[in-house]
Coordinates of C-alpha atoms in Angstrom, one line a residue:
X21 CA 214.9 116.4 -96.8
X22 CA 213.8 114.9 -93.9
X23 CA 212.9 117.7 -91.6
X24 CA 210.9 119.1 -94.8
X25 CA 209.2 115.4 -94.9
X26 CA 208.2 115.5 -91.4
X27 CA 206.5 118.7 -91.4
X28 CA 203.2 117.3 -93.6
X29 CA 203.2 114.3 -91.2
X30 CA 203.2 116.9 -88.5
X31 CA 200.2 119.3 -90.0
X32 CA 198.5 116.0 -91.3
X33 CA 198.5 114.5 -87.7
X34 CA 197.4 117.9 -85.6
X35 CA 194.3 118.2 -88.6
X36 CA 193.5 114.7 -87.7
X37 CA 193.7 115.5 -84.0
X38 CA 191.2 118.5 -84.6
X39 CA 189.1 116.2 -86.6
X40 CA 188.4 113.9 -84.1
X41 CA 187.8 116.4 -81.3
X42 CA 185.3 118.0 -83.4
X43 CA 183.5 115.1 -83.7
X44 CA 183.7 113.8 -80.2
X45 CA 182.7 117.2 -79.4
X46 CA 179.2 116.6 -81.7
X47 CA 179.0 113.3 -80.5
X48 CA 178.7 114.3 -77.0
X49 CA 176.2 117.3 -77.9
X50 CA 173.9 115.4 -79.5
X51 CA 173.9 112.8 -76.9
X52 CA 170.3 112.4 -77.1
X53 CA 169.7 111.8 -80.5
X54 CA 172.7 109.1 -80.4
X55 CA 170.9 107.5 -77.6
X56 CA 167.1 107.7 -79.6
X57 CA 168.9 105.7 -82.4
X58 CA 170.3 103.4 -80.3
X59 CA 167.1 103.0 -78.4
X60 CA 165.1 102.3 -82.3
X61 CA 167.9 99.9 -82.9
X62 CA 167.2 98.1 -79.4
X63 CA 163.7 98.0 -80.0
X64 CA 164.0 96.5 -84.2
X65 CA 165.9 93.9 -82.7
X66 CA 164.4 92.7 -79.1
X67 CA 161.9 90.2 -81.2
X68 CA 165.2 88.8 -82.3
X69 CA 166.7 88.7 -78.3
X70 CA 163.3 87.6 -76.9
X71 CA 163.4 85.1 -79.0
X72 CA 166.7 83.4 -78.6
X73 CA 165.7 83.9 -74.6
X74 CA 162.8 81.8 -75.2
X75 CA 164.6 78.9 -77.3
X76 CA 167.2 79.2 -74.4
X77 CA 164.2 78.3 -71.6
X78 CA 162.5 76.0 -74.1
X79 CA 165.5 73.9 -74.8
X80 CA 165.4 72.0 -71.9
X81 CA 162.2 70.1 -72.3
X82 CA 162.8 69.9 -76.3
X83 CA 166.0 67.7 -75.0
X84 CA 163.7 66.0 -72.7
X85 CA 161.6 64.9 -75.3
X86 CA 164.0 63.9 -77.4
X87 CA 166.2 61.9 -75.4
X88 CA 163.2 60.1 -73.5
X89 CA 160.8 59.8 -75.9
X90 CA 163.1 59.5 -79.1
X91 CA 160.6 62.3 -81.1
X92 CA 161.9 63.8 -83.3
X93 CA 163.4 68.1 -83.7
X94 CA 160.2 68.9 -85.6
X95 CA 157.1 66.9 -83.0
X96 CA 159.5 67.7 -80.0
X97 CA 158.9 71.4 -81.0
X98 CA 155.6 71.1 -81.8
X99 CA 154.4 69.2 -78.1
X100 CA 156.2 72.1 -76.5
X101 CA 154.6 74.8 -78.2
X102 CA 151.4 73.5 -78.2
X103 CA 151.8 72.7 -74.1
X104 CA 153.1 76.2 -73.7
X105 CA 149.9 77.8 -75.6
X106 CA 147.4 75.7 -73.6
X107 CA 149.3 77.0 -70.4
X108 CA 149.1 80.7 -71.6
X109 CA 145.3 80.2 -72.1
X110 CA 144.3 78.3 -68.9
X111 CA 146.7 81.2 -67.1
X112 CA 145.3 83.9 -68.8
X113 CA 141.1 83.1 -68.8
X114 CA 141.8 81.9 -64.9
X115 CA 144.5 82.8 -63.0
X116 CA 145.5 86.1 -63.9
X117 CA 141.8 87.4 -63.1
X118 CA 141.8 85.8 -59.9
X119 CA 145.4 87.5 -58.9
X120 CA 144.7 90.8 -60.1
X121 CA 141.1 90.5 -58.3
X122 CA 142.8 89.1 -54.9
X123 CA 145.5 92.1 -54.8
X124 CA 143.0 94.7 -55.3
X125 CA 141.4 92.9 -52.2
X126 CA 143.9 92.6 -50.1
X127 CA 145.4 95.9 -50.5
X128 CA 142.1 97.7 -49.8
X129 CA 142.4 95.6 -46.7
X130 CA 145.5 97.0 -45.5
X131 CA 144.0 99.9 -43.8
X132 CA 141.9 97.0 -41.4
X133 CA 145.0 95.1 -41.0
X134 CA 146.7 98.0 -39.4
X135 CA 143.9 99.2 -37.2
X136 CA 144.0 95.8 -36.1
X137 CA 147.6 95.1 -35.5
X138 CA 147.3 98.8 -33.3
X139 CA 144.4 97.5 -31.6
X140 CA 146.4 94.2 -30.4
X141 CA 149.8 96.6 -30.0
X142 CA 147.5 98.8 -27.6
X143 CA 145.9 95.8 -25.5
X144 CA 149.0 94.2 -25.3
X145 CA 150.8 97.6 -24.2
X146 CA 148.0 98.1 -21.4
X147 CA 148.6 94.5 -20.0
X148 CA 152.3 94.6 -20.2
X149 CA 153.0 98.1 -19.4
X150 CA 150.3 100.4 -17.8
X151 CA 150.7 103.7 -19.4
X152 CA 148.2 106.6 -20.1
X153 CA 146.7 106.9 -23.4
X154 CA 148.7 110.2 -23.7
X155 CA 151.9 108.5 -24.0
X156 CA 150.7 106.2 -26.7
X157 CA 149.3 109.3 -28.5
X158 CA 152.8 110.2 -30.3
X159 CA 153.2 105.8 -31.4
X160 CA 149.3 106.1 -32.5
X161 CA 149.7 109.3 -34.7
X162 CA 152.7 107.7 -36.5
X163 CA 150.9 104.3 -37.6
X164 CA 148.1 106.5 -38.7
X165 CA 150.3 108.5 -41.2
X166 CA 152.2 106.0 -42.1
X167 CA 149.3 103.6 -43.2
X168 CA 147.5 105.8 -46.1
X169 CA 151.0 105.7 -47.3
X170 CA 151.6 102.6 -47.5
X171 CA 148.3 101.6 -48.9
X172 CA 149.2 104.6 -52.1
X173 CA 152.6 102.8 -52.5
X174 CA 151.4 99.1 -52.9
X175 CA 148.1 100.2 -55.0
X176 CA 150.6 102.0 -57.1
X177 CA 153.1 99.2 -57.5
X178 CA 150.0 96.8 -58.2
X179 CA 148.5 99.2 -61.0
X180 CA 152.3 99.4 -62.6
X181 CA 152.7 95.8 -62.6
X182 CA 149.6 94.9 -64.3
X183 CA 150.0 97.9 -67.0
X184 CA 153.4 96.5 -67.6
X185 CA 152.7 92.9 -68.0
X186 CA 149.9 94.1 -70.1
X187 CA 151.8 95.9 -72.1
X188 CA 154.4 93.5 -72.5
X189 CA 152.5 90.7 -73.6
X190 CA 149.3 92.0 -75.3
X191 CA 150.1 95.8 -76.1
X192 CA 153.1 95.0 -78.7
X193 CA 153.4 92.4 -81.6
X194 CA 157.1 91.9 -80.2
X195 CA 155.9 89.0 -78.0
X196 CA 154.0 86.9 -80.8
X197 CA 157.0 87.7 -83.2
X198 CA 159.7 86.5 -81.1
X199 CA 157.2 83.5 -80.4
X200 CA 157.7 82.7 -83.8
X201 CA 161.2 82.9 -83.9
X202 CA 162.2 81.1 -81.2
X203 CA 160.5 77.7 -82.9
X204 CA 162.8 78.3 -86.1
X205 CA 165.9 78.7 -83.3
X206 CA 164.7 75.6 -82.2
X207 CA 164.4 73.9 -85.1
X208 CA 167.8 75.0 -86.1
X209 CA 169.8 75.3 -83.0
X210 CA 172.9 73.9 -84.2
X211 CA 173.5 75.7 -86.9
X212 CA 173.0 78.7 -85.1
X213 CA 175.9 77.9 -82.5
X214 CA 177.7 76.9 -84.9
X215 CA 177.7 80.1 -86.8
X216 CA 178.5 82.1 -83.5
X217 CA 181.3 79.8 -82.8
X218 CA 182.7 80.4 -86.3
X219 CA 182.0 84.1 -85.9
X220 CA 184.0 84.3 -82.5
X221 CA 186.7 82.8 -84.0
X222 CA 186.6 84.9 -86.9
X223 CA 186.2 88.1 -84.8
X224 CA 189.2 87.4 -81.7
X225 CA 192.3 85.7 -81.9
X226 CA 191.9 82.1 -80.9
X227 CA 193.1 82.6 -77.6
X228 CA 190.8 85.4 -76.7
X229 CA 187.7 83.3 -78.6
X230 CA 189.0 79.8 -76.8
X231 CA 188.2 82.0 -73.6
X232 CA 185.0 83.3 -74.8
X233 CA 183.1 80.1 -75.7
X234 CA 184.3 78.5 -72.3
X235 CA 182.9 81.4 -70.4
X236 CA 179.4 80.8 -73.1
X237 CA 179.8 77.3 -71.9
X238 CA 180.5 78.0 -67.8
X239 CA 177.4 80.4 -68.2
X240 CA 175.1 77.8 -69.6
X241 CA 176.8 75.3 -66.6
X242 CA 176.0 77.4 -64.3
X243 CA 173.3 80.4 -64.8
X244 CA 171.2 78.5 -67.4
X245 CA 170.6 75.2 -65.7
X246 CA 170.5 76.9 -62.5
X247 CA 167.7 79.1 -63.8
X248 CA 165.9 77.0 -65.6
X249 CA 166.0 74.2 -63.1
X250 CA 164.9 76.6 -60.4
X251 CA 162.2 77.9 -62.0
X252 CA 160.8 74.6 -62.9
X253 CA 161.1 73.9 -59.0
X254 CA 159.8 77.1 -57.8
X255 CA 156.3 76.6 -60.5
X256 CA 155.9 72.9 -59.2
X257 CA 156.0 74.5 -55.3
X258 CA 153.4 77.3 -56.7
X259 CA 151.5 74.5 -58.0
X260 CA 151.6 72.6 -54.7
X261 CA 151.0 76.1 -52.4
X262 CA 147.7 76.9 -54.6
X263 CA 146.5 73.6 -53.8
X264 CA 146.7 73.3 -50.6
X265 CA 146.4 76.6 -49.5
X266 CA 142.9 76.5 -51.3
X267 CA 142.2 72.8 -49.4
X268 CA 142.8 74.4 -46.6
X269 CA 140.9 77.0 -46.8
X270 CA 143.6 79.7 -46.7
X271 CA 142.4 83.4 -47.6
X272 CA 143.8 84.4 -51.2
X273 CA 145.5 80.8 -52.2
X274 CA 146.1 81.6 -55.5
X275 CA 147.7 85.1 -54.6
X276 CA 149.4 83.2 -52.1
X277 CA 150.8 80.5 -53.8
X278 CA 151.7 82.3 -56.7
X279 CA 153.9 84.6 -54.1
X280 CA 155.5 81.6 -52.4
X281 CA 156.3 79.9 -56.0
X282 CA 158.1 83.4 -56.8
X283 CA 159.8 83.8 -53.4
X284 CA 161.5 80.3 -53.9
X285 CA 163.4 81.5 -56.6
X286 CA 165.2 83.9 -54.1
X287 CA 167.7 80.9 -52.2
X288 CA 167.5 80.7 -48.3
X289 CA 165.3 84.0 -47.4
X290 CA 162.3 83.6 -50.3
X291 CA 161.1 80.9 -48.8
X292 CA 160.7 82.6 -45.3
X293 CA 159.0 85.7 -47.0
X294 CA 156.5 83.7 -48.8
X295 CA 155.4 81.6 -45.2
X296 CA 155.3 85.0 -43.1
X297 CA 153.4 86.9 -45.9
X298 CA 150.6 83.6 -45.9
X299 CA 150.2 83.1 -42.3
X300 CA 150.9 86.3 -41.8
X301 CA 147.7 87.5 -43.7
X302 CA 145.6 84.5 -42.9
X303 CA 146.2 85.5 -38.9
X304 CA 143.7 88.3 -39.8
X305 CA 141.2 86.1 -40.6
X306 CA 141.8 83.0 -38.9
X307 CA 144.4 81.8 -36.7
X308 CA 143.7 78.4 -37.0
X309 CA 144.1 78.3 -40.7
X310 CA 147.3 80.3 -40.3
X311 CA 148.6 77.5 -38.3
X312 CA 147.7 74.8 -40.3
X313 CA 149.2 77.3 -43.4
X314 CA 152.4 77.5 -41.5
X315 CA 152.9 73.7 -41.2
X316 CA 151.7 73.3 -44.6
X317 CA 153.9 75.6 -46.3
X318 CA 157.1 74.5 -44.1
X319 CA 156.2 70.5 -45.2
X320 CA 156.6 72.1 -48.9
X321 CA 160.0 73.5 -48.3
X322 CA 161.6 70.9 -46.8
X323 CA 159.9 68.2 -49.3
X324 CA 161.6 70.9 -52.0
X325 CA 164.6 70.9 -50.2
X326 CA 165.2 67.5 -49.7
X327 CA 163.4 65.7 -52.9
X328 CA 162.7 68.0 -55.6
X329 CA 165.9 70.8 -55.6
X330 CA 168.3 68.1 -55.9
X331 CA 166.5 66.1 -59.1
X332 CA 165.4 69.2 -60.8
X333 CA 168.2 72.0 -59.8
X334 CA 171.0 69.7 -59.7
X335 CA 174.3 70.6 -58.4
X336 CA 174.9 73.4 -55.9
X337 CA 177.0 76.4 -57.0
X338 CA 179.3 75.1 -53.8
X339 CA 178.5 78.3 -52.0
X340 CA 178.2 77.9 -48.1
X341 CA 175.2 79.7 -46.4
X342 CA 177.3 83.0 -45.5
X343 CA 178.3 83.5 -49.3
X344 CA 175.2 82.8 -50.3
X345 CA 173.7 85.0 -48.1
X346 CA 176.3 88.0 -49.2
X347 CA 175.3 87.4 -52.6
X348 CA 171.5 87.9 -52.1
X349 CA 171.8 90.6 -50.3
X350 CA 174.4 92.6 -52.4
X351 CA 172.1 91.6 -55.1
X352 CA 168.9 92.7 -54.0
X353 CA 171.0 95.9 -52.8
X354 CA 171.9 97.0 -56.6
X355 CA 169.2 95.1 -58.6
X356 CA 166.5 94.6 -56.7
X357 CA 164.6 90.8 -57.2
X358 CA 166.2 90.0 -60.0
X359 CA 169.2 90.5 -58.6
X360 CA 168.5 88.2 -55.6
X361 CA 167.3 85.4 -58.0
X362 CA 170.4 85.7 -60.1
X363 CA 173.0 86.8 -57.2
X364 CA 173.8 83.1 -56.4
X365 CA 174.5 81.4 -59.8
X366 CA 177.0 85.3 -60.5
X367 CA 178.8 84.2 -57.4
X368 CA 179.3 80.8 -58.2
X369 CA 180.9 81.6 -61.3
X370 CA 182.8 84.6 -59.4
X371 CA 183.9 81.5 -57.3
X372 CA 184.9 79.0 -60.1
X373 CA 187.2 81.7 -61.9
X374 CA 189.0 83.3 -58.7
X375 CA 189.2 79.5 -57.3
X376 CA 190.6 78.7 -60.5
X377 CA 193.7 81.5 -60.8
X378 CA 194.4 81.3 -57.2
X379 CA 195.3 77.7 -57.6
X380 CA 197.4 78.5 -60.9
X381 CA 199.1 80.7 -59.6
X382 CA 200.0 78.6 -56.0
X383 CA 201.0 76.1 -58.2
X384 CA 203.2 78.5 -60.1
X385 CA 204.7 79.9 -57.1
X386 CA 205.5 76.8 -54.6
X387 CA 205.3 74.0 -57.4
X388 CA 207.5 71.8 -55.2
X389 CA 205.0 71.7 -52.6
X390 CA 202.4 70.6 -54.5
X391 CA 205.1 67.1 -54.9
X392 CA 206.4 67.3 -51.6
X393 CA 202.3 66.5 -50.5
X394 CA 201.4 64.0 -53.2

């Protein structure tokens, strides 16, 4: 009875074995057309993700102008939106024309920078080290090759840019819809975390969901306030850089101090970048104004440093200089810029949970020295 019993389990088991190959097998064939649907389903529902992305940045100054102000969900919404429209405008009748005009400029000027910097290399090679022209010949043919090269690779990357923040912005509808969206997030923000909470809970064990909103709420700790802190820092630096590059006199200010505003998202070596690539430009033209660029420029940084970091950033991710560094560099390594602007908040969670079992489990091991100490 119970051999003849086992036999069906046996058949039915081995028929659902060749079942599921078969389809794995036409899963994996029609890889492509798996990947299409999931590609239409990404793009249905990025309005939806742009959108709670933009509530997320918003949040901040909605909070602000609740708290300080005492206005209420519905006129705290409505001053930030209407702020955040007048911005887009004045950007986009003035300051994106100037950029895009100013990198065009500049990177037709590449080719005189470079025959410049060979001409100083050369005079500076004949007064240092007497050789014959012959033996500079090989040094000379290189630059020369290399610089129409160069010049293709940053027109490219300039024309690509553009076309995608075009594109982004003004070539789809999913930018004004998930402009709408995120002011009914906002208006609603509680009830929509409250509905994800539920839905974790509902979805994992309570253990499993406990851990998952306090990693949501060591994320927002330490990536979200970093980010959003930093980048209000890094536009009030671009702010300051525009100006006084352009009181200065400084060649491209705009361009300029929209570059060192982006380069101070990166921690430690953005900074740097942004200085060199000002003076370093503006030594072409004039090297007074370089100088005077340079110690402009360095007052910013350590006035952001010092002043603003701390007020608007808040607390450090308690990562010494040599961790930091590691974490910019592994993460412009794998992810290019965005990967250096987000390597140092990744670590500092990395920190906060390997800190964290270490210490459970040294207090699990040698719990009597933890007494013995106290």
């Amino acid at each position: 009875m119970n051999q003849s019993m086992k036999q069906p389990v046996t058949f039915l088991r081995g028929l659902a074995f060749v079942a599921a190959a078969y389809i794995l097998i036409k899963v994996i064939d029609s890889y492509h057309l798996i990947f299409a649907s999931l590609g239409g389903m990404f793009s249905t529902i990025s309005p939806f993700l742009m959108a709670f992305i933009f509530a997320y940045l918003l949040n901040p100054i909605i909070v602000f102008l609740e708290r300080q102000f005492k206005l209420k969900r519905a006129w705290s919404v409505t001053f930030t939106y209407v702020g955040l429209l007048f911005l887009c405008y004045v950007a986009g009748s003035f300051l994106f024309p100037i950029i895009y005009q100013s990198g065009r400029d500049l990177i037709s000027q590449l080719p005189t920078f470079a025959i410049k910097m060979q001409m100083l290399m050369d005079q500076w090679m004949m007064n240092s080290y007497p050789l014959e022209l012959s033996d500079l010949a090989p040094i000379q043919d290189q630059i020369m090759t290399t610089i129409p090269k160069l010049t293709d690779v940053l027109t490219r990357s300039l024309s690509s840019l553009v076309g995608m923040t075009y594109s982004a912005l003004m070539g789809t509808g999913n930018f004004l819809m998930a402009f709408i969206i995120s002011i009914y997030v906002l208006l609603e923000k509680e009830k929509f975390i409250s509905i994800v909470k539920k839905l974790i809970f509902i979805v994992f064990r309570k253990k499993m969901a406990t851990h998952f909103v306090g990693a949501g709420q060591l994320f927002h700790a330490n990536i979200g306030k970093y980010l959003i802190g930093k980048s209000l820092d890094s536009i009030f630096v671009g702010v300051c850089a525009i100006i006084g590059l352009s009181f200065i006199g400084a060649k491209y200010a705009v361009l300029l101090g929209v570059i060192f505003g982006i380069m101070n998202m990166i921690p430690f070596v953005g900074p740097i970048i942004g200085t060199l690539v000002a003076v370093g430009i503006n030594l072409f033209y004039n090297p007074l104004v370089a100088f005077v660029t340079f110690i402009f420029l360095l007052i910013v940084q350590q006035v952001e440093t010092l002043v603003i970091d701390p007020k608007v950033v808040g607390e450090k991710m308690g990562l010494n200089p040599f961790f930091t560094l590691l974490a910019v560099t592994i993460g412009g390594k794998f992810f290019g810029m965005f990967g250096m602007i987000l390597s140092v908040p990744v670590m500092g969670m990395i920190k906060f949970y390997v800190t964290t079992f270490i210490n459970q489990q040294y207090d699990t091991l040698y719990p009597a020295v933890e007494t013995q100490t106290e």
